[in-house]
């Protein structure tokens, strides 16, 4: 079997790459190899769906701004055969709250985000109260709000990219890549768990939380590791009088409204809690005991009416973590034809459209002309050139 491009991983990043390649005029054979077409453990399937441009690195801000333009028109753009996805992109904003402990670093971050070109606003306590009237703000000094930020439905976005790519003659193969054939510093093909091989000169590593393992198959060491993040869906006690933005509490808990809801359905929120001490590994089992022990108390401290919340579902999602919490993008300098599109560290969905554009340009023209991605180079960890961007949650 032969393909001009083999994409390892068919979730939102891999399918965005495939769609952009074809949309941008690539005529060669594109084969996406995905070991589980249900995507039950894919980062995108288990994600919260946040989309924000509140970063301190200019290229990251520009990538999300590019992606937002895709989200705005996603349903129409990815309608296939009369079937339109429902991305549920809602620009309700991201609200970061600062208390006395976090005020100084958040102010520095706000100033850096402004310099980077992000659309951000500094809110007084009264401004925050006007935006979200029911919050307890006695300990809050100020807020930082991104009005163009928001959230979308990860599963719908994933399905939209996949159907869009398939409609453009991108092929999907359910199998697992277990080897990468290399000859003299060039990619020559991949080997499959089924026993087959695919001859190719271009491999895109879009394997998400497992992309470090795929890199190792090619003899490369790139530190991308899976790390669990726990999420819950909770029913509100009544229809809320307003829709929440993404609210990020200084203590780490954050929540957003859950869309869509049908007639008669309870109003819901999705809640996560940033913990950087989660064990490395691909365990996505729920941690139901943490709802009462950690999540609910933190929520009630910020909004007392949340004491009536009822957890209706819990699950573990996977971050594909790098040491500096930034993506790995581009061809590895020691292996021609091996292109990384991974390591997004919880930001993959929001960067998926821009990443597709970047990799499309790299494969078709040999360079990324829309975005300067040099800081995301796969060998930066070996060179000690880590990225310092404080805007990670």
mmCIF file of C-alpha atoms in Angstrom:
data_model
loop_
_atom_site.group_PDB
_atom_site.id
_atom_site.type_symbol
_atom_site.label_atom_id
_atom_site.label_comp_id
_atom_site.label_asym_id
_atom_site.label_seq_id
_atom_site.Cartn_x
_atom_site.Cartn_y
_atom_site.Cartn_z
ATOM 1 C CA UNK A 1 0.000 0.000 0.000
ATOM 2 C CA UNK A 2 1.184 3.528 -0.757
ATOM 3 C CA UNK A 3 0.069 6.969 0.397
ATOM 4 C CA UNK A 4 1.565 10.376 -0.225
ATOM 5 C CA UNK A 5 0.741 11.420 3.342
ATOM 6 C CA UNK A 6 0.037 9.175 6.333
ATOM 7 C CA UNK A 7 -1.571 10.912 9.302
ATOM 8 C CA UNK A 8 -1.246 8.967 12.552
ATOM 9 C CA UNK A 9 -4.322 9.825 14.596
ATOM 10 C CA UNK A 10 -7.717 10.801 13.224
ATOM 11 C CA UNK A 11 -9.095 12.963 16.005
ATOM 12 C CA UNK A 12 -9.621 16.698 15.701
ATOM 13 C CA UNK A 13 -5.983 17.587 14.903
ATOM 14 C CA UNK A 14 -5.399 14.787 12.398
ATOM 15 C CA UNK A 15 -8.720 15.366 10.663
ATOM 16 C CA UNK A 16 -8.131 19.121 10.534
ATOM 17 C CA UNK A 17 -4.764 18.482 8.887
ATOM 18 C CA UNK A 18 -6.393 16.126 6.373
ATOM 19 C CA UNK A 19 -9.207 18.562 5.562
ATOM 20 C CA UNK A 20 -6.879 21.542 5.178
ATOM 21 C CA UNK A 21 -4.524 19.598 2.926
ATOM 22 C CA UNK A 22 -7.301 18.714 0.524
ATOM 23 C CA UNK A 23 -9.066 22.073 0.832
ATOM 24 C CA UNK A 24 -5.786 23.840 0.022
ATOM 25 C CA UNK A 25 -5.310 21.861 -3.179
ATOM 26 C CA UNK A 26 -3.221 18.811 -2.280
ATOM 27 C CA UNK A 27 -4.084 16.075 -4.785
ATOM 28 C CA UNK A 28 -2.046 13.137 -3.476
ATOM 29 C CA UNK A 29 -3.393 10.204 -1.502
ATOM 30 C CA UNK A 30 -4.050 11.049 2.160
ATOM 31 C CA UNK A 31 -4.469 8.116 4.534
ATOM 32 C CA UNK A 32 -5.460 8.673 8.172
ATOM 33 C CA UNK A 33 -4.594 5.738 10.434
ATOM 34 C CA UNK A 34 -6.672 5.675 13.623
ATOM 35 C CA UNK A 35 -6.640 2.740 16.009
ATOM 36 C CA UNK A 36 -10.085 3.465 17.505
ATOM 37 C CA UNK A 37 -12.704 5.055 15.265
ATOM 38 C CA UNK A 38 -15.010 5.542 18.266
ATOM 39 C CA UNK A 39 -12.479 8.072 19.631
ATOM 40 C CA UNK A 40 -13.582 7.096 23.128
ATOM 41 C CA UNK A 41 -10.202 7.993 24.656
ATOM 42 C CA UNK A 42 -9.215 10.845 22.358
ATOM 43 C CA UNK A 43 -8.406 14.134 24.077
ATOM 44 C CA UNK A 44 -10.949 16.012 21.959
ATOM 45 C CA UNK A 45 -13.767 13.601 22.769
ATOM 46 C CA UNK A 46 -13.226 14.097 26.493
ATOM 47 C CA UNK A 47 -12.444 17.817 26.435
ATOM 48 C CA UNK A 48 -14.255 20.753 27.992
ATOM 49 C CA UNK A 49 -14.366 22.581 24.664
ATOM 50 C CA UNK A 50 -12.817 25.904 25.666
ATOM 51 C CA UNK A 51 -11.563 28.318 22.995
ATOM 52 C CA UNK A 52 -9.552 31.359 24.055
ATOM 53 C CA UNK A 53 -6.948 33.748 22.746
ATOM 54 C CA UNK A 54 -5.707 34.662 26.231
ATOM 55 C CA UNK A 55 -2.081 33.639 25.747
ATOM 56 C CA UNK A 56 1.184 35.540 26.097
ATOM 57 C CA UNK A 57 2.849 34.269 22.919
ATOM 58 C CA UNK A 58 1.901 36.249 19.776
ATOM 59 C CA UNK A 59 1.852 33.246 17.437
ATOM 60 C CA UNK A 60 -0.450 31.340 19.808
ATOM 61 C CA UNK A 61 -2.844 34.289 19.943
ATOM 62 C CA UNK A 62 -2.873 34.504 16.150
ATOM 63 C CA UNK A 63 -3.481 30.770 15.826
ATOM 64 C CA UNK A 64 -6.571 30.940 18.028
ATOM 65 C CA UNK A 65 -7.811 34.073 16.256
ATOM 66 C CA UNK A 66 -7.527 32.229 12.934
ATOM 67 C CA UNK A 67 -9.366 29.271 14.429
ATOM 68 C CA UNK A 68 -12.191 31.451 15.772
ATOM 69 C CA UNK A 69 -12.993 32.563 12.232
ATOM 70 C CA UNK A 70 -13.411 28.885 11.323
ATOM 71 C CA UNK A 71 -15.601 28.253 14.375
ATOM 72 C CA UNK A 72 -17.895 31.143 13.492
ATOM 73 C CA UNK A 73 -18.761 29.529 10.169
ATOM 74 C CA UNK A 74 -18.153 25.903 11.095
ATOM 75 C CA UNK A 75 -21.658 24.496 10.651
ATOM 76 C CA UNK A 76 -22.069 25.880 7.131
ATOM 77 C CA UNK A 77 -18.496 25.188 6.050
ATOM 78 C CA UNK A 78 -18.637 21.530 7.072
ATOM 79 C CA UNK A 79 -22.112 20.672 5.837
ATOM 80 C CA UNK A 80 -21.819 17.432 3.848
ATOM 81 C CA UNK A 81 -24.691 15.892 1.925
ATOM 82 C CA UNK A 82 -27.199 18.070 3.694
ATOM 83 C CA UNK A 83 -25.882 17.084 7.126
ATOM 84 C CA UNK A 84 -24.668 20.096 9.100
ATOM 85 C CA UNK A 85 -22.671 19.680 12.307
ATOM 86 C CA UNK A 86 -23.766 21.607 15.372
ATOM 87 C CA UNK A 87 -20.529 22.990 16.753
ATOM 88 C CA UNK A 88 -22.388 25.087 19.342
ATOM 89 C CA UNK A 89 -19.669 27.715 19.251
ATOM 90 C CA UNK A 90 -20.664 30.345 21.772
ATOM 91 C CA UNK A 91 -18.569 33.484 22.286
ATOM 92 C CA UNK A 92 -19.545 34.002 25.904
ATOM 93 C CA UNK A 93 -16.011 34.836 26.934
ATOM 94 C CA UNK A 94 -13.385 33.610 29.377
ATOM 95 C CA UNK A 95 -13.290 35.236 32.817
ATOM 96 C CA UNK A 96 -10.179 34.781 34.965
ATOM 97 C CA UNK A 97 -10.611 35.903 38.587
ATOM 98 C CA UNK A 98 -7.707 37.230 40.665
ATOM 99 C CA UNK A 99 -7.432 37.145 44.448
ATOM 100 C CA UNK A 100 -4.626 38.665 46.528
ATOM 101 C CA UNK A 101 -2.340 35.691 45.905
ATOM 102 C CA UNK A 102 -2.833 35.551 42.140
ATOM 103 C CA UNK A 103 -3.325 39.278 41.382
ATOM 104 C CA UNK A 104 0.293 40.132 40.567
ATOM 105 C CA UNK A 105 0.935 37.208 38.188
ATOM 106 C CA UNK A 106 -2.450 37.639 36.498
ATOM 107 C CA UNK A 107 -1.782 41.363 35.983
ATOM 108 C CA UNK A 108 1.591 40.563 34.407
ATOM 109 C CA UNK A 109 -0.120 38.009 32.229
ATOM 110 C CA UNK A 110 -2.821 40.478 31.198
ATOM 111 C CA UNK A 111 -0.171 42.988 30.119
ATOM 112 C CA UNK A 112 1.710 40.290 28.194
ATOM 113 C CA UNK A 113 -1.508 39.179 26.500
ATOM 114 C CA UNK A 114 -2.195 42.752 25.401
ATOM 115 C CA UNK A 115 1.298 43.002 23.920
ATOM 116 C CA UNK A 116 0.734 39.678 22.157
ATOM 117 C CA UNK A 117 -2.398 41.026 20.452
ATOM 118 C CA UNK A 118 -5.093 39.242 22.446
ATOM 119 C CA UNK A 119 -8.488 40.888 22.871
ATOM 120 C CA UNK A 120 -8.623 41.172 26.668
ATOM 121 C CA UNK A 121 -10.221 43.511 29.170
ATOM 122 C CA UNK A 122 -9.288 44.333 32.756
ATOM 123 C CA UNK A 123 -12.419 44.276 34.927
ATOM 124 C CA UNK A 124 -12.949 45.832 38.330
ATOM 125 C CA UNK A 125 -14.819 43.889 40.975
ATOM 126 C CA UNK A 126 -17.974 45.834 40.076
ATOM 127 C CA UNK A 127 -17.432 44.998 36.397
ATOM 128 C CA UNK A 128 -17.154 41.316 37.281
ATOM 129 C CA UNK A 129 -20.335 41.502 39.337
ATOM 130 C CA UNK A 130 -22.180 43.092 36.412
ATOM 131 C CA UNK A 131 -20.968 40.327 34.090
ATOM 132 C CA UNK A 132 -21.770 37.410 36.421
ATOM 133 C CA UNK A 133 -24.120 38.789 39.106
ATOM 134 C CA UNK A 134 -24.246 35.763 41.402
ATOM 135 C CA UNK A 135 -20.554 35.337 42.215
ATOM 136 C CA UNK A 136 -19.125 35.864 45.698
ATOM 137 C CA UNK A 137 -16.360 38.415 45.151
ATOM 138 C CA UNK A 138 -15.221 39.430 48.644
ATOM 139 C CA UNK A 139 -11.734 38.035 48.017
ATOM 140 C CA UNK A 140 -11.520 39.022 44.349
ATOM 141 C CA UNK A 141 -9.317 41.968 43.353
ATOM 142 C CA UNK A 142 -10.087 42.095 39.632
ATOM 143 C CA UNK A 143 -10.922 39.957 36.626
ATOM 144 C CA UNK A 144 -9.492 39.523 33.140
ATOM 145 C CA UNK A 145 -12.087 38.910 30.451
ATOM 146 C CA UNK A 146 -11.723 37.819 26.846
ATOM 147 C CA UNK A 147 -14.995 38.773 25.116
ATOM 148 C CA UNK A 148 -14.157 36.941 21.875
ATOM 149 C CA UNK A 149 -13.417 33.689 23.709
ATOM 150 C CA UNK A 150 -15.919 30.924 24.278
ATOM 151 C CA UNK A 151 -16.491 27.232 23.861
ATOM 152 C CA UNK A 152 -17.785 24.616 21.429
ATOM 153 C CA UNK A 153 -18.911 20.986 21.353
ATOM 154 C CA UNK A 154 -15.762 18.864 20.901
ATOM 155 C CA UNK A 155 -17.585 15.810 19.530
ATOM 156 C CA UNK A 156 -19.468 17.854 16.938
ATOM 157 C CA UNK A 157 -16.284 19.605 15.844
ATOM 158 C CA UNK A 158 -14.498 16.270 15.536
ATOM 159 C CA UNK A 159 -17.348 14.816 13.480
ATOM 160 C CA UNK A 160 -17.466 17.879 11.257
ATOM 161 C CA UNK A 161 -13.770 17.720 10.399
ATOM 162 C CA UNK A 162 -13.946 13.973 9.747
ATOM 163 C CA UNK A 163 -16.972 14.123 7.466
ATOM 164 C CA UNK A 164 -15.515 17.136 5.688
ATOM 165 C CA UNK A 165 -12.223 15.347 5.084
ATOM 166 C CA UNK A 166 -13.901 12.119 3.948
ATOM 167 C CA UNK A 167 -16.057 14.086 1.509
ATOM 168 C CA UNK A 168 -12.824 15.363 -0.061
ATOM 169 C CA UNK A 169 -11.556 11.802 -0.662
ATOM 170 C CA UNK A 170 -9.423 11.506 2.456
ATOM 171 C CA UNK A 171 -9.247 7.826 3.460
ATOM 172 C CA UNK A 172 -9.550 6.548 7.034
ATOM 173 C CA UNK A 173 -8.068 3.205 8.090
ATOM 174 C CA UNK A 174 -8.805 1.663 11.487
ATOM 175 C CA UNK A 175 -5.462 0.212 12.477
ATOM 176 C CA UNK A 176 -2.499 1.009 14.702
ATOM 177 C CA UNK A 177 0.926 2.200 13.611
ATOM 178 C CA UNK A 178 3.497 0.019 15.391
ATOM 179 C CA UNK A 179 6.605 1.008 13.453
ATOM 180 C CA UNK A 180 8.093 3.754 11.302
ATOM 181 C CA UNK A 181 10.538 2.782 8.579
ATOM 182 C CA UNK A 182 13.488 5.141 8.169
ATOM 183 C CA UNK A 183 16.331 5.152 5.663
ATOM 184 C CA UNK A 184 19.218 7.593 5.808
ATOM 185 C CA UNK A 185 17.327 10.283 7.689
ATOM 186 C CA UNK A 186 14.186 10.000 5.572
ATOM 187 C CA UNK A 187 10.783 8.499 6.315
ATOM 188 C CA UNK A 188 10.036 5.512 4.088
ATOM 189 C CA UNK A 189 6.827 4.089 5.523
ATOM 190 C CA UNK A 190 4.878 2.813 8.498
ATOM 191 C CA UNK A 191 4.080 -0.669 9.761
ATOM 192 C CA UNK A 192 0.634 -1.617 11.025
ATOM 193 C CA UNK A 193 -0.609 -3.867 13.803
ATOM 194 C CA UNK A 194 -2.640 -5.774 11.210
ATOM 195 C CA UNK A 195 0.586 -6.835 9.530
ATOM 196 C CA UNK A 196 0.441 -4.448 6.600
ATOM 197 C CA UNK A 197 2.799 -1.673 5.595
ATOM 198 C CA UNK A 198 2.235 1.699 3.981
ATOM 199 C CA UNK A 199 4.997 3.188 1.868
ATOM 200 C CA UNK A 200 5.170 6.949 2.297
ATOM 201 C CA UNK A 201 7.626 9.821 2.518
ATOM 202 C CA UNK A 202 5.483 11.963 4.828
ATOM 203 C CA UNK A 203 4.142 10.991 8.255
ATOM 204 C CA UNK A 204 2.164 13.420 10.403
ATOM 205 C CA UNK A 205 2.269 12.560 14.093
ATOM 206 C CA UNK A 206 -1.161 13.661 15.317
ATOM 207 C CA UNK A 207 -1.478 10.868 17.866
ATOM 208 C CA UNK A 208 -2.392 13.195 20.719
ATOM 209 C CA UNK A 209 -1.604 11.861 24.173
ATOM 210 C CA UNK A 210 0.250 8.953 22.563
ATOM 211 C CA UNK A 211 2.356 11.024 20.152
ATOM 212 C CA UNK A 212 5.478 10.620 22.281
ATOM 213 C CA UNK A 213 5.199 6.863 21.785
ATOM 214 C CA UNK A 214 4.706 7.282 18.032
ATOM 215 C CA UNK A 215 7.794 9.498 17.908
ATOM 216 C CA UNK A 216 9.772 6.760 19.659
ATOM 217 C CA UNK A 217 8.790 4.348 16.872
ATOM 218 C CA UNK A 218 10.793 6.602 14.557
ATOM 219 C CA UNK A 219 13.733 6.746 16.960
ATOM 220 C CA UNK A 220 12.887 10.240 18.197
ATOM 221 C CA UNK A 221 12.582 11.411 21.777
ATOM 222 C CA UNK A 222 9.969 14.153 22.098
ATOM 223 C CA UNK A 223 8.489 14.505 25.606
ATOM 224 C CA UNK A 224 4.721 14.322 25.103
ATOM 225 C CA UNK A 225 2.935 12.365 27.824
ATOM 226 C CA UNK A 226 -0.725 11.757 28.734
ATOM 227 C CA UNK A 227 -2.051 13.282 31.950
ATOM 228 C CA UNK A 228 -5.564 12.913 33.301
ATOM 229 C CA UNK A 229 -7.867 15.845 34.003
ATOM 230 C CA UNK A 230 -11.144 15.147 35.820
ATOM 231 C CA UNK A 231 -14.412 16.699 34.607
ATOM 232 C CA UNK A 232 -18.047 16.611 35.700
ATOM 233 C CA UNK A 233 -21.350 17.551 34.145
ATOM 234 C CA UNK A 234 -23.694 18.970 36.782
ATOM 235 C CA UNK A 235 -27.376 19.885 36.716
ATOM 236 C CA UNK A 236 -28.300 23.322 38.040
ATOM 237 C CA UNK A 237 -31.213 23.472 40.496
ATOM 238 C CA UNK A 238 -33.275 25.608 38.094
ATOM 239 C CA UNK A 239 -33.035 27.429 34.787
ATOM 240 C CA UNK A 240 -30.312 29.988 35.337
ATOM 241 C CA UNK A 241 -31.183 33.614 34.503
ATOM 242 C CA UNK A 242 -28.024 34.017 32.416
ATOM 243 C CA UNK A 243 -25.489 31.893 30.557
ATOM 244 C CA UNK A 244 -22.095 31.571 32.171
ATOM 245 C CA UNK A 245 -18.885 32.429 30.377
ATOM 246 C CA UNK A 246 -15.967 30.148 31.119
ATOM 247 C CA UNK A 247 -15.238 31.177 34.714
ATOM 248 C CA UNK A 248 -11.773 30.360 36.084
ATOM 249 C CA UNK A 249 -11.496 30.623 39.862
ATOM 250 C CA UNK A 250 -8.111 31.433 41.457
ATOM 251 C CA UNK A 251 -8.238 28.090 43.242
ATOM 252 C CA UNK A 252 -8.322 26.161 39.969
ATOM 253 C CA UNK A 253 -11.966 25.145 39.579
ATOM 254 C CA UNK A 254 -13.556 26.389 36.362
ATOM 255 C CA UNK A 255 -16.911 25.938 34.701
ATOM 256 C CA UNK A 256 -19.024 26.869 31.714
ATOM 257 C CA UNK A 257 -22.587 26.398 30.603
ATOM 258 C CA UNK A 258 -23.319 23.141 28.822
ATOM 259 C CA UNK A 259 -25.008 23.422 25.429
ATOM 260 C CA UNK A 260 -27.318 22.293 24.018
ATOM 261 C CA UNK A 261 -30.272 21.512 26.240
ATOM 262 C CA UNK A 262 -33.674 20.418 25.015
ATOM 263 C CA UNK A 263 -37.112 21.545 26.154
ATOM 264 C CA UNK A 264 -37.648 20.427 29.721
ATOM 265 C CA UNK A 265 -34.014 19.425 30.237
ATOM 266 C CA UNK A 266 -32.242 20.773 33.314
ATOM 267 C CA UNK A 267 -29.788 23.617 32.899
ATOM 268 C CA UNK A 268 -26.252 22.220 33.199
ATOM 269 C CA UNK A 269 -22.655 23.233 33.582
ATOM 270 C CA UNK A 270 -19.398 21.427 32.813
ATOM 271 C CA UNK A 271 -16.794 21.677 35.561
ATOM 272 C CA UNK A 272 -13.063 20.939 35.661
ATOM 273 C CA UNK A 273 -10.373 21.434 38.280
ATOM 274 C CA UNK A 274 -6.788 22.135 37.272
ATOM 275 C CA UNK A 275 -4.397 19.813 39.083
ATOM 276 C CA UNK A 276 -0.833 19.523 37.844
ATOM 277 C CA UNK A 277 0.006 16.662 40.200
ATOM 278 C CA UNK A 278 -2.120 14.100 38.373
ATOM 279 C CA UNK A 279 -0.143 10.935 37.608
ATOM 280 C CA UNK A 280 1.210 10.561 34.094
ATOM 281 C CA UNK A 281 -0.716 7.899 32.199
ATOM 282 C CA UNK A 282 -3.736 7.280 30.024
ATOM 283 C CA UNK A 283 -6.218 6.405 32.774
ATOM 284 C CA UNK A 284 -9.522 8.085 31.872
ATOM 285 C CA UNK A 285 -11.654 6.503 34.568
ATOM 286 C CA UNK A 286 -13.908 8.953 36.416
ATOM 287 C CA UNK A 287 -13.034 10.065 39.935
ATOM 288 C CA UNK A 288 -16.521 10.407 41.394
ATOM 289 C CA UNK A 289 -15.245 10.743 44.948
ATOM 290 C CA UNK A 290 -13.677 14.091 44.063
ATOM 291 C CA UNK A 291 -17.054 15.734 43.360
ATOM 292 C CA UNK A 292 -18.043 16.022 47.019
ATOM 293 C CA UNK A 293 -14.499 16.289 48.349
ATOM 294 C CA UNK A 294 -13.064 18.956 46.015
ATOM 295 C CA UNK A 295 -15.304 20.194 43.241
ATOM 296 C CA UNK A 296 -18.523 21.052 45.042
ATOM 297 C CA UNK A 297 -16.909 22.905 47.987
ATOM 298 C CA UNK A 298 -14.832 25.045 45.609
ATOM 299 C CA UNK A 299 -17.887 25.865 43.500
ATOM 300 C CA UNK A 300 -20.050 26.741 46.507
ATOM 301 C CA UNK A 301 -17.387 29.078 47.885
ATOM 302 C CA UNK A 302 -17.599 31.084 44.680
ATOM 303 C CA UNK A 303 -21.341 30.786 44.099
ATOM 304 C CA UNK A 304 -23.411 29.688 47.122
ATOM 305 C CA UNK A 305 -26.441 28.670 45.037
ATOM 306 C CA UNK A 306 -24.271 25.918 43.559
ATOM 307 C CA UNK A 307 -24.828 23.919 46.772
ATOM 308 C CA UNK A 308 -27.899 22.524 45.003
ATOM 309 C CA UNK A 309 -25.847 21.231 42.072
ATOM 310 C CA UNK A 310 -26.199 17.567 41.203
ATOM 311 C CA UNK A 311 -23.396 15.743 39.419
ATOM 312 C CA UNK A 312 -24.947 13.753 36.572
ATOM 313 C CA UNK A 313 -21.770 12.483 34.875
ATOM 314 C CA UNK A 314 -18.058 12.357 35.528
ATOM 315 C CA UNK A 315 -15.117 11.375 33.368
ATOM 316 C CA UNK A 316 -11.391 11.654 32.964
ATOM 317 C CA UNK A 317 -9.974 13.550 30.025
ATOM 318 C CA UNK A 318 -6.427 13.436 28.717
ATOM 319 C CA UNK A 319 -4.033 16.325 28.306
ATOM 320 C CA UNK A 320 -1.130 15.617 25.944
ATOM 321 C CA UNK A 321 1.477 17.373 28.050
ATOM 322 C CA UNK A 322 4.854 18.810 27.105
ATOM 323 C CA UNK A 323 7.345 20.210 29.649
ATOM 324 C CA UNK A 324 6.473 23.808 28.702
ATOM 325 C CA UNK A 325 2.746 23.178 28.087
ATOM 326 C CA UNK A 326 3.028 24.248 24.441
ATOM 327 C CA UNK A 327 2.545 22.294 21.217
ATOM 328 C CA UNK A 328 5.096 20.510 19.097
ATOM 329 C CA UNK A 329 4.736 21.615 15.477
ATOM 330 C CA UNK A 330 6.815 21.037 12.393
ATOM 331 C CA UNK A 331 9.219 18.593 10.814
ATOM 332 C CA UNK A 332 11.835 17.087 13.072
ATOM 333 C CA UNK A 333 15.259 18.344 11.905
ATOM 334 C CA UNK A 334 16.829 14.891 12.165
ATOM 335 C CA UNK A 335 14.135 13.034 10.208
ATOM 336 C CA UNK A 336 12.855 14.378 6.913
ATOM 337 C CA UNK A 337 9.183 13.757 6.329
ATOM 338 C CA UNK A 338 8.247 13.258 9.993
ATOM 339 C CA UNK A 339 5.963 16.151 10.951
ATOM 340 C CA UNK A 340 4.638 16.800 14.445
ATOM 341 C CA UNK A 341 1.175 18.173 15.227
ATOM 342 C CA UNK A 342 0.803 17.296 18.892
ATOM 343 C CA UNK A 343 1.583 18.195 22.490
ATOM 344 C CA UNK A 344 -1.158 20.808 22.833
ATOM 345 C CA UNK A 345 -1.368 20.400 26.616
ATOM 346 C CA UNK A 346 -5.100 20.990 26.879
ATOM 347 C CA UNK A 347 -5.370 23.499 24.025
ATOM 348 C CA UNK A 348 -5.750 21.200 21.020
ATOM 349 C CA UNK A 349 -9.369 21.929 20.165
ATOM 350 C CA UNK A 350 -8.864 25.682 20.135
ATOM 351 C CA UNK A 351 -5.778 25.391 17.919
ATOM 352 C CA UNK A 352 -7.035 22.633 15.609
ATOM 353 C CA UNK A 353 -8.020 24.772 12.592
ATOM 354 C CA UNK A 354 -4.770 26.759 12.649
ATOM 355 C CA UNK A 355 -2.744 23.573 13.078
ATOM 356 C CA UNK A 356 -4.406 22.084 10.025
ATOM 357 C CA UNK A 357 -3.421 25.167 8.029
ATOM 358 C CA UNK A 358 0.158 25.062 9.316
ATOM 359 C CA UNK A 359 0.756 21.404 8.469
ATOM 360 C CA UNK A 360 -0.959 21.788 5.102
ATOM 361 C CA UNK A 361 1.474 24.553 4.189
ATOM 362 C CA UNK A 362 4.479 22.598 5.464
ATOM 363 C CA UNK A 363 3.623 19.564 3.357
ATOM 364 C CA UNK A 364 2.600 21.431 0.215
ATOM 365 C CA UNK A 365 5.248 24.180 0.178
ATOM 366 C CA UNK A 366 7.925 23.182 2.673
ATOM 367 C CA UNK A 367 7.295 26.150 4.952
ATOM 368 C CA UNK A 368 4.626 27.619 7.217
ATOM 369 C CA UNK A 369 3.876 31.013 5.699
ATOM 370 C CA UNK A 370 0.745 31.972 7.653
ATOM 371 C CA UNK A 371 2.329 31.478 11.092
ATOM 372 C CA UNK A 372 5.926 31.551 12.302
ATOM 373 C CA UNK A 373 6.052 28.287 14.238
ATOM 374 C CA UNK A 374 9.791 28.219 14.902
ATOM 375 C CA UNK A 375 9.312 28.414 18.686
ATOM 376 C CA UNK A 376 7.293 25.172 18.587
ATOM 377 C CA UNK A 377 10.109 23.166 16.957
ATOM 378 C CA UNK A 378 10.233 19.477 17.964
ATOM 379 C CA UNK A 379 13.897 19.688 19.024
ATOM 380 C CA UNK A 380 13.471 22.686 21.353
ATOM 381 C CA UNK A 381 13.511 20.451 24.428
ATOM 382 C CA UNK A 382 16.945 19.108 23.507
ATOM 383 C CA UNK A 383 18.168 22.680 22.962
ATOM 384 C CA UNK A 384 16.698 23.984 26.215
ATOM 385 C CA UNK A 385 14.568 26.465 24.267
ATOM 386 C CA UNK A 386 11.380 26.045 26.262
ATOM 387 C CA UNK A 387 8.493 28.483 25.852
ATOM 388 C CA UNK A 388 7.478 30.597 28.832
ATOM 389 C CA UNK A 389 3.747 31.349 28.628
ATOM 390 C CA UNK A 390 1.901 31.589 31.935
ATOM 391 C CA UNK A 391 -1.566 31.256 30.389
ATOM 392 C CA UNK A 392 -2.191 27.549 30.940
ATOM 393 C CA UNK A 393 -5.112 25.987 32.793
#
